[in-house]
């Protein structure tokens, strides 16, 4: 376990020279990891399922064939002497031996490819969240070294002589401190550390931490208890899935993607809160990434994630034109998400907060579509093609245009604006 923690918090000197290390780089790494495990699960999940189905089919074919041969053998023995229905002891032994030999030839491979893949993907997902926690702690203590001024560290003279500079010794002490925090604290205590010691909000009204705790405890069952439910799991999670002690936990497709969504939201909001406190000089990029995440979740039809991320963004007070633009786009994405869920009353509430008087034609188009006002769309599209560089590809792909593409007459008119 300690070796695993070492790999989490340590990087080579070469990596430190090449890479800009800040909260944004931690953010990029986390989402690369999240998206890669999702891609892995999607790509190989169907292959694993197909292989399992093939194994089941072969097993069924074997049993069907075995049953047919057994039935034929029984008929042969029965018809051997129609005047005598009895079977001799020798004939019965021969018959049973044939059956035993037949079943010894059955396929030995069990259909568990999908289960193995889903569990390995699930474990990777948990690991990436652990790495995120470690990376954020490591960055904080490296940037704000004064926070450890009152901390007592013990050094032997031999250890001290191993360092060439005070800076090198300091970095190593910080690595050891982060290691000890991660090893010694439970998951709940780590969260409290962020909240109490680092003053980072856990956004408890948006993040379902109880669901994440259940995910973490299920991970422990898979790794340490052969996937068997025990008393510790039930007491720590309040048993939301009504398991009994001795039950086997599984990772099906639906559960995996719910877990992925929980880790995505928790990770991004935790990162954004750290970003806002620790790297304030780079805050424009943080607001931009919030906008990007709402758009990506909108494209992926993760509407609940869109709404929660947009709710989180309401606490941001834009301080320049770029941030105002990002916040406006976030609000539009929120309205699209709500409209996709047929929450018309909530859509109206969001639209009241969106002022598009001086906005570009594209924003006016979005506002009109969401308000179901279609009269001025042709003119606005003509303007947006010039001003906003709106393309036919964007029209065919962006979620906002779903609401007009499905209306045949309006769609024909709007398509023609790109042909002028």
Short mmCIF file of C-alpha atoms in Angstrom, two decimals:
data_model
loop_
_atom_site.label_atom_id
_atom_site.label_comp_id
_atom_site.label_asym_id
_atom_site.label_seq_id
_atom_site.Cartn_x
_atom_site.Cartn_y
_atom_site.Cartn_z
CA UNK A 1 0.00 0.00 0.00
CA UNK A 2 2.85 2.38 0.85
CA UNK A 3 4.48 1.78 -2.56
CA UNK A 4 1.17 2.74 -4.19
CA UNK A 5 1.06 5.98 -2.17
CA UNK A 6 4.67 6.73 -3.18
CA UNK A 7 3.73 6.57 -6.85
CA UNK A 8 0.77 8.88 -6.23
CA UNK A 9 2.65 11.83 -4.79
CA UNK A 10 6.07 11.57 -6.39
CA UNK A 11 7.30 12.78 -9.77
CA UNK A 12 10.76 12.69 -11.32
CA UNK A 13 12.93 15.77 -11.55
CA UNK A 14 12.62 15.68 -15.33
CA UNK A 15 8.82 15.72 -15.17
CA UNK A 16 8.90 18.70 -12.79
CA UNK A 17 11.08 20.68 -15.21
CA UNK A 18 8.94 19.96 -18.26
CA UNK A 19 5.49 20.40 -16.83
CA UNK A 20 3.76 23.48 -15.45
CA UNK A 21 2.37 22.29 -12.16
CA UNK A 22 -0.72 24.10 -10.94
CA UNK A 23 -4.38 23.39 -10.24
CA UNK A 24 -5.18 23.64 -13.96
CA UNK A 25 -2.66 20.91 -14.78
CA UNK A 26 -4.16 18.75 -12.02
CA UNK A 27 -7.58 19.41 -13.55
CA UNK A 28 -6.38 18.37 -17.02
CA UNK A 29 -4.79 15.19 -15.73
CA UNK A 30 -7.89 14.22 -13.76
CA UNK A 31 -10.19 14.61 -16.73
CA UNK A 32 -7.81 12.80 -19.06
CA UNK A 33 -7.89 9.90 -16.61
CA UNK A 34 -11.68 9.99 -16.18
CA UNK A 35 -12.31 10.10 -19.91
CA UNK A 36 -9.76 7.38 -20.65
CA UNK A 37 -11.34 4.90 -18.22
CA UNK A 38 -14.78 5.69 -19.65
CA UNK A 39 -13.48 5.13 -23.18
CA UNK A 40 -11.83 1.87 -22.09
CA UNK A 41 -15.03 0.64 -20.48
CA UNK A 42 -17.15 1.59 -23.51
CA UNK A 43 -14.76 0.14 -26.07
CA UNK A 44 -14.08 -3.19 -24.43
CA UNK A 45 -17.39 -3.63 -22.61
CA UNK A 46 -19.23 -4.74 -25.74
CA UNK A 47 -16.37 -7.07 -26.68
CA UNK A 48 -16.43 -8.64 -23.21
CA UNK A 49 -20.22 -9.01 -23.30
CA UNK A 50 -20.02 -10.57 -26.76
CA UNK A 51 -17.40 -13.04 -25.60
CA UNK A 52 -19.52 -13.97 -22.58
CA UNK A 53 -22.55 -14.51 -24.80
CA UNK A 54 -20.44 -16.69 -27.08
CA UNK A 55 -19.33 -18.79 -24.08
CA UNK A 56 -22.95 -19.12 -22.90
CA UNK A 57 -24.04 -20.16 -26.39
CA UNK A 58 -21.30 -22.79 -26.61
CA UNK A 59 -22.27 -24.07 -23.17
CA UNK A 60 -25.93 -24.26 -24.22
CA UNK A 61 -24.99 -26.09 -27.42
CA UNK A 62 -22.95 -28.57 -25.39
CA UNK A 63 -25.81 -29.32 -22.96
CA UNK A 64 -28.34 -29.57 -25.78
CA UNK A 65 -26.11 -32.05 -27.59
CA UNK A 66 -25.40 -33.97 -24.37
CA UNK A 67 -29.12 -34.20 -23.59
CA UNK A 68 -29.84 -35.43 -27.11
CA UNK A 69 -27.17 -38.15 -26.87
CA UNK A 70 -28.36 -39.22 -23.40
CA UNK A 71 -31.95 -39.44 -24.66
CA UNK A 72 -30.83 -41.55 -27.64
CA UNK A 73 -28.85 -43.85 -25.36
CA UNK A 74 -31.83 -44.27 -23.05
CA UNK A 75 -34.06 -45.14 -26.01
CA UNK A 76 -31.49 -47.64 -27.29
CA UNK A 77 -31.25 -49.40 -23.93
CA UNK A 78 -35.02 -49.38 -23.56
CA UNK A 79 -35.60 -50.83 -27.02
CA UNK A 80 -32.82 -53.35 -26.77
CA UNK A 81 -35.28 -55.94 -25.55
CA UNK A 82 -38.91 -54.79 -25.74
CA UNK A 83 -40.03 -57.89 -23.89
CA UNK A 84 -37.83 -56.98 -20.93
CA UNK A 85 -38.10 -53.42 -19.49
CA UNK A 86 -35.43 -54.06 -16.85
CA UNK A 87 -31.85 -52.85 -17.25
CA UNK A 88 -28.97 -54.97 -15.99
CA UNK A 89 -26.48 -53.58 -13.48
CA UNK A 90 -23.72 -53.75 -16.10
CA UNK A 91 -25.77 -51.78 -18.62
CA UNK A 92 -26.60 -49.12 -16.03
CA UNK A 93 -22.92 -48.74 -15.11
CA UNK A 94 -21.91 -48.41 -18.77
CA UNK A 95 -24.66 -45.81 -19.29
CA UNK A 96 -23.58 -43.73 -16.27
CA UNK A 97 -19.93 -43.85 -17.29
CA UNK A 98 -20.84 -42.52 -20.73
CA UNK A 99 -22.73 -39.62 -19.12
CA UNK A 100 -19.80 -38.85 -16.80
CA UNK A 101 -17.33 -38.87 -19.71
CA UNK A 102 -19.59 -36.56 -21.67
CA UNK A 103 -19.88 -33.96 -18.89
CA UNK A 104 -16.13 -34.02 -18.26
CA UNK A 105 -15.77 -32.61 -21.78
CA UNK A 106 -17.95 -29.55 -21.10
CA UNK A 107 -16.29 -26.11 -21.62
CA UNK A 108 -14.35 -25.01 -18.55
CA UNK A 109 -14.42 -21.24 -19.30
CA UNK A 110 -17.10 -19.36 -17.37
CA UNK A 111 -18.71 -16.20 -18.83
CA UNK A 112 -16.99 -13.65 -16.57
CA UNK A 113 -15.17 -11.40 -19.05
CA UNK A 114 -17.57 -8.49 -18.59
CA UNK A 115 -17.45 -8.78 -14.81
CA UNK A 116 -13.65 -8.74 -14.80
CA UNK A 117 -13.57 -5.74 -17.13
CA UNK A 118 -16.20 -3.78 -15.20
CA UNK A 119 -14.46 -4.39 -11.89
CA UNK A 120 -11.05 -3.38 -13.23
CA UNK A 121 -12.56 -0.20 -14.75
CA UNK A 122 -14.31 0.54 -11.47
CA UNK A 123 -11.06 0.15 -9.52
CA UNK A 124 -9.26 2.49 -11.93
CA UNK A 125 -12.02 5.04 -11.45
CA UNK A 126 -11.54 4.93 -7.67
CA UNK A 127 -7.77 5.16 -8.03
CA UNK A 128 -7.99 8.27 -10.18
CA UNK A 129 -10.03 10.02 -7.50
CA UNK A 130 -7.42 9.02 -4.90
CA UNK A 131 -4.70 10.45 -7.14
CA UNK A 132 -6.66 13.69 -7.42
CA UNK A 133 -6.85 14.05 -3.64
CA UNK A 134 -3.12 13.38 -3.35
CA UNK A 135 -2.24 15.83 -6.14
CA UNK A 136 -4.28 18.64 -4.61
CA UNK A 137 -2.75 18.10 -1.16
CA UNK A 138 0.75 17.96 -2.61
CA UNK A 139 0.20 21.16 -4.60
CA UNK A 140 -1.22 23.04 -1.61
CA UNK A 141 1.61 22.18 0.76
CA UNK A 142 4.25 22.92 -1.88
CA UNK A 143 2.73 26.31 -2.70
CA UNK A 144 1.89 27.29 0.88
CA UNK A 145 4.89 25.92 2.76
CA UNK A 146 4.28 28.28 5.68
CA UNK A 147 1.23 26.18 6.61
CA UNK A 148 3.69 23.56 7.89
CA UNK A 149 5.88 25.95 9.88
CA UNK A 150 4.53 24.67 13.20
CA UNK A 151 4.85 21.04 12.16
CA UNK A 152 7.67 19.08 13.81
CA UNK A 153 9.76 16.85 11.53
CA UNK A 154 12.48 14.47 12.60
CA UNK A 155 15.69 14.08 10.59
CA UNK A 156 18.72 11.94 11.24
CA UNK A 157 22.07 13.43 10.33
CA UNK A 158 22.49 10.71 7.72
CA UNK A 159 19.17 11.68 6.09
CA UNK A 160 20.06 15.35 6.16
CA UNK A 161 23.36 14.68 4.37
CA UNK A 162 21.46 13.04 1.52
CA UNK A 163 20.07 16.41 0.39
CA UNK A 164 22.02 18.95 -1.61
CA UNK A 165 19.79 21.94 -0.75
CA UNK A 166 17.25 23.06 1.83
CA UNK A 167 14.65 23.25 -0.96
CA UNK A 168 15.20 19.58 -1.84
CA UNK A 169 14.80 18.58 1.81
CA UNK A 170 11.66 20.70 2.13
CA UNK A 171 10.04 19.06 -0.90
CA UNK A 172 10.80 15.62 0.45
CA UNK A 173 9.29 16.53 3.83
CA UNK A 174 6.13 17.72 2.10
CA UNK A 175 5.87 14.46 0.15
CA UNK A 176 6.18 12.53 3.41
CA UNK A 177 3.57 14.74 5.07
CA UNK A 178 1.09 14.16 2.23
CA UNK A 179 1.81 10.44 2.40
CA UNK A 180 1.09 10.34 6.11
CA UNK A 181 -2.15 12.30 5.69
CA UNK A 182 -3.41 9.91 3.01
CA UNK A 183 -2.32 6.75 4.82
CA UNK A 184 -3.44 7.70 8.32
CA UNK A 185 -6.79 9.33 7.55
CA UNK A 186 -9.99 7.62 6.47
CA UNK A 187 -11.82 8.94 3.41
CA UNK A 188 -14.21 10.94 5.59
CA UNK A 189 -11.28 12.41 7.51
CA UNK A 190 -9.59 13.41 4.25
CA UNK A 191 -12.73 15.30 3.23
CA UNK A 192 -12.80 17.00 6.65
CA UNK A 193 -9.16 17.95 6.15
CA UNK A 194 -10.04 19.82 2.96
CA UNK A 195 -12.97 21.53 4.62
CA UNK A 196 -11.49 22.35 8.04
CA UNK A 197 -7.75 22.73 7.43
CA UNK A 198 -7.67 24.01 3.84
CA UNK A 199 -11.00 25.92 3.92
CA UNK A 200 -12.21 24.23 0.72
CA UNK A 201 -15.98 23.84 0.48
CA UNK A 202 -17.20 20.32 -0.24
CA UNK A 203 -20.35 21.63 -1.95
CA UNK A 204 -22.48 19.23 0.07
CA UNK A 205 -25.71 20.57 -1.42
CA UNK A 206 -24.57 19.49 -4.91
CA UNK A 207 -22.28 16.50 -4.38
CA UNK A 208 -23.74 13.23 -3.09
CA UNK A 209 -20.86 12.33 -0.81
CA UNK A 210 -22.86 9.44 0.71
CA UNK A 211 -23.02 7.86 -2.76
CA UNK A 212 -19.26 8.30 -3.15
CA UNK A 213 -18.67 6.75 0.27
CA UNK A 214 -20.74 3.73 -0.86
CA UNK A 215 -18.63 3.52 -4.03
CA UNK A 216 -15.45 3.62 -1.96
CA UNK A 217 -16.72 0.92 0.40
CA UNK A 218 -17.74 -1.28 -2.54
CA UNK A 219 -14.23 -0.86 -3.89
CA UNK A 220 -12.86 -2.12 -0.53
CA UNK A 221 -15.11 -5.19 -0.74
CA UNK A 222 -13.82 -6.02 -4.23
CA UNK A 223 -10.16 -5.54 -3.31
CA UNK A 224 -10.07 -6.89 0.25
CA UNK A 225 -13.09 -9.18 0.75
CA UNK A 226 -13.62 -11.11 -2.51
CA UNK A 227 -16.61 -8.83 -3.31
CA UNK A 228 -18.53 -10.26 -0.35
CA UNK A 229 -20.71 -7.87 1.67
CA UNK A 230 -19.69 -7.63 5.32
CA UNK A 231 -20.91 -5.82 8.42
CA UNK A 232 -18.43 -2.96 7.92
CA UNK A 233 -19.88 -2.15 4.48
CA UNK A 234 -23.45 -2.13 5.81
CA UNK A 235 -22.65 0.08 8.80
CA UNK A 236 -20.50 2.58 6.88
CA UNK A 237 -22.85 3.02 3.89
CA UNK A 238 -26.28 2.68 5.56
CA UNK A 239 -26.80 -0.06 2.96
CA UNK A 240 -28.67 1.85 0.21
CA UNK A 241 -28.87 -1.27 -1.98
CA UNK A 242 -30.33 -3.47 0.81
CA UNK A 243 -27.57 -6.07 0.70
CA UNK A 244 -27.39 -8.94 3.16
CA UNK A 245 -24.14 -10.05 4.79
CA UNK A 246 -22.61 -12.65 2.46
CA UNK A 247 -24.09 -11.19 -0.75
CA UNK A 248 -21.80 -10.61 -3.73
CA UNK A 249 -21.50 -7.05 -5.08
CA UNK A 250 -21.36 -6.55 -8.85
CA UNK A 251 -20.47 -3.64 -11.13
CA UNK A 252 -23.03 -3.47 -13.92
CA UNK A 253 -23.06 -0.85 -16.67
CA UNK A 254 -25.59 1.41 -14.99
CA UNK A 255 -23.72 1.39 -11.66
CA UNK A 256 -20.38 2.09 -13.35
CA UNK A 257 -21.67 5.16 -15.18
CA UNK A 258 -23.41 6.48 -12.07
CA UNK A 259 -20.11 6.12 -10.21
CA UNK A 260 -18.30 7.89 -13.04
CA UNK A 261 -20.77 10.79 -12.88
CA UNK A 262 -20.42 11.08 -9.09
CA UNK A 263 -16.63 11.20 -9.33
CA UNK A 264 -16.77 13.67 -12.23
CA UNK A 265 -18.95 16.16 -10.37
CA UNK A 266 -17.14 15.77 -7.04
CA UNK A 267 -13.72 16.04 -8.67
CA UNK A 268 -14.48 19.07 -10.80
CA UNK A 269 -16.17 21.09 -8.05
CA UNK A 270 -13.37 20.25 -5.60
CA UNK A 271 -10.81 21.33 -8.21
CA UNK A 272 -12.66 24.55 -9.06
CA UNK A 273 -12.85 25.50 -5.38
CA UNK A 274 -9.10 24.88 -4.98
CA UNK A 275 -8.42 26.75 -8.23
CA UNK A 276 -10.34 29.80 -7.02
CA UNK A 277 -8.43 29.94 -3.71
CA UNK A 278 -4.93 28.84 -4.70
CA UNK A 279 -4.48 30.12 -8.29
CA UNK A 280 -6.51 33.31 -8.43
CA UNK A 281 -4.28 34.76 -11.16
CA UNK A 282 -5.56 32.03 -13.51
CA UNK A 283 -9.25 32.28 -12.62
CA UNK A 284 -10.43 33.13 -16.16
CA UNK A 285 -9.40 29.66 -17.30
CA UNK A 286 -11.31 28.10 -14.40
CA UNK A 287 -14.56 29.83 -15.40
CA UNK A 288 -13.91 28.85 -19.01
CA UNK A 289 -13.52 25.20 -17.99
CA UNK A 290 -16.80 25.32 -16.05
CA UNK A 291 -18.47 26.46 -19.27
CA UNK A 292 -16.75 23.70 -21.26
CA UNK A 293 -17.86 21.03 -18.80
CA UNK A 294 -21.51 22.13 -19.01
CA UNK A 295 -21.33 21.97 -22.80
CA UNK A 296 -19.66 18.54 -22.84
CA UNK A 297 -22.18 17.15 -20.35
CA UNK A 298 -24.97 18.62 -22.46
CA UNK A 299 -23.65 16.80 -25.53
CA UNK A 300 -23.39 13.59 -23.49
CA UNK A 301 -26.97 14.05 -22.22
CA UNK A 302 -25.75 14.18 -18.61
CA UNK A 303 -28.42 16.73 -17.79
CA UNK A 304 -28.22 16.32 -14.03
CA UNK A 305 -24.49 17.13 -14.15
CA UNK A 306 -25.19 20.18 -16.30
CA UNK A 307 -27.76 21.54 -13.84
CA UNK A 308 -25.53 20.98 -10.81
CA UNK A 309 -22.48 22.54 -12.43
CA UNK A 310 -24.59 25.51 -13.50
CA UNK A 311 -25.97 25.82 -9.97
CA UNK A 312 -22.40 25.89 -8.70
CA UNK A 313 -21.54 28.67 -11.18
CA UNK A 314 -24.18 30.97 -9.65
CA UNK A 315 -21.75 31.86 -6.85
CA UNK A 316 -19.29 33.34 -9.39
CA UNK A 317 -19.28 37.12 -9.78
CA UNK A 318 -17.71 37.88 -13.18
CA UNK A 319 -14.95 40.49 -13.00
CA UNK A 320 -14.28 41.03 -16.73
CA UNK A 321 -15.90 40.64 -20.15
CA UNK A 322 -14.50 37.15 -20.74
CA UNK A 323 -16.00 35.86 -17.51
CA UNK A 324 -19.31 37.54 -18.30
CA UNK A 325 -19.35 35.74 -21.66
CA UNK A 326 -18.55 32.37 -20.04
CA UNK A 327 -21.27 32.84 -17.40
CA UNK A 328 -23.81 33.75 -20.08
CA UNK A 329 -22.98 30.58 -22.01
CA UNK A 330 -23.27 28.53 -18.82
CA UNK A 331 -26.76 29.94 -18.21
CA UNK A 332 -27.78 29.09 -21.77
CA UNK A 333 -26.47 25.53 -21.33
CA UNK A 334 -28.49 25.27 -18.12
CA UNK A 335 -31.66 26.38 -19.91
CA UNK A 336 -31.04 23.88 -22.72
CA UNK A 337 -30.58 21.10 -20.18
CA UNK A 338 -33.81 22.00 -18.39
CA UNK A 339 -35.72 22.19 -21.66
CA UNK A 340 -34.38 18.75 -22.62
CA UNK A 341 -35.94 17.50 -19.37
CA UNK A 342 -39.25 19.25 -20.15
CA UNK A 343 -38.88 21.52 -17.10
CA UNK A 344 -40.51 24.48 -18.83
CA UNK A 345 -41.20 26.53 -15.70
CA UNK A 346 -37.56 26.32 -14.66
CA UNK A 347 -36.49 27.24 -18.18
CA UNK A 348 -38.53 30.45 -17.91
CA UNK A 349 -36.85 31.31 -14.60
CA UNK A 350 -33.39 30.91 -16.12
CA UNK A 351 -34.30 32.91 -19.23
CA UNK A 352 -35.43 35.85 -17.08
CA UNK A 353 -31.84 36.09 -15.80
CA UNK A 354 -30.34 36.10 -19.29
CA UNK A 355 -30.04 39.56 -20.83
CA UNK A 356 -29.34 39.40 -24.57
CA UNK A 357 -29.97 43.02 -25.58
CA UNK A 358 -26.36 43.64 -26.61
CA UNK A 359 -25.40 39.99 -27.09
CA UNK A 360 -24.24 38.53 -30.39
CA UNK A 361 -26.83 37.04 -32.82
CA UNK A 362 -25.97 33.54 -31.64
CA UNK A 363 -27.09 34.26 -28.08
CA UNK A 364 -30.26 35.89 -29.37
CA UNK A 365 -30.93 32.76 -31.44
CA UNK A 366 -30.50 30.59 -28.34
CA UNK A 367 -32.81 32.80 -26.28
CA UNK A 368 -35.49 32.82 -28.99
CA UNK A 369 -35.35 29.05 -29.47
CA UNK A 370 -35.60 28.42 -25.73
CA UNK A 371 -38.51 30.89 -25.58
CA UNK A 372 -40.08 29.14 -28.60
CA UNK A 373 -40.05 32.39 -30.60
CA UNK A 374 -39.23 31.44 -34.17
CA UNK A 375 -40.29 34.49 -36.24
CA UNK A 376 -36.89 36.22 -36.31
CA UNK A 377 -34.71 33.11 -36.57
CA UNK A 378 -34.01 33.33 -40.31
CA UNK A 379 -32.69 36.88 -40.01
CA UNK A 380 -30.70 36.08 -36.87
CA UNK A 381 -29.16 33.01 -38.53
CA UNK A 382 -28.04 35.15 -41.47
CA UNK A 383 -26.37 37.54 -39.02
CA UNK A 384 -24.82 34.74 -36.93
CA UNK A 385 -23.22 33.15 -40.01
CA UNK A 386 -21.28 36.40 -40.50
CA UNK A 387 -20.75 37.64 -36.95
CA UNK A 388 -20.41 34.38 -34.99
CA UNK A 389 -19.06 32.23 -37.85
CA UNK A 390 -21.99 29.86 -37.38
CA UNK A 391 -21.60 26.83 -39.68
CA UNK A 392 -23.92 24.14 -40.98
CA UNK A 393 -21.86 21.61 -38.99
CA UNK A 394 -22.57 23.48 -35.77
CA UNK A 395 -26.24 23.72 -36.65
CA UNK A 396 -26.43 19.96 -37.15
CA UNK A 397 -24.50 19.12 -33.97
CA UNK A 398 -25.18 21.66 -31.21
CA UNK A 399 -27.89 20.66 -28.70
CA UNK A 400 -29.57 24.09 -28.81
CA UNK A 401 -30.62 23.47 -32.41
CA UNK A 402 -32.29 20.14 -31.63
CA UNK A 403 -35.46 22.07 -30.81
CA UNK A 404 -35.76 23.56 -34.31
CA UNK A 405 -34.27 20.75 -36.38
CA UNK A 406 -37.17 18.57 -35.33
CA UNK A 407 -39.64 21.11 -36.79
CA UNK A 408 -39.61 20.32 -40.51
CA UNK A 409 -40.76 23.68 -41.93
CA UNK A 410 -38.49 25.78 -39.71
CA UNK A 411 -35.57 23.44 -40.33
CA UNK A 412 -35.90 23.85 -44.13
CA UNK A 413 -35.84 27.63 -43.83
CA UNK A 414 -32.79 27.64 -41.54
CA UNK A 415 -30.85 25.17 -43.67
CA UNK A 416 -31.27 27.51 -46.65
CA UNK A 417 -29.57 30.36 -44.78
CA UNK A 418 -26.29 28.43 -45.06
CA UNK A 419 -26.69 28.15 -48.84
CA UNK A 420 -26.79 31.89 -49.51
#
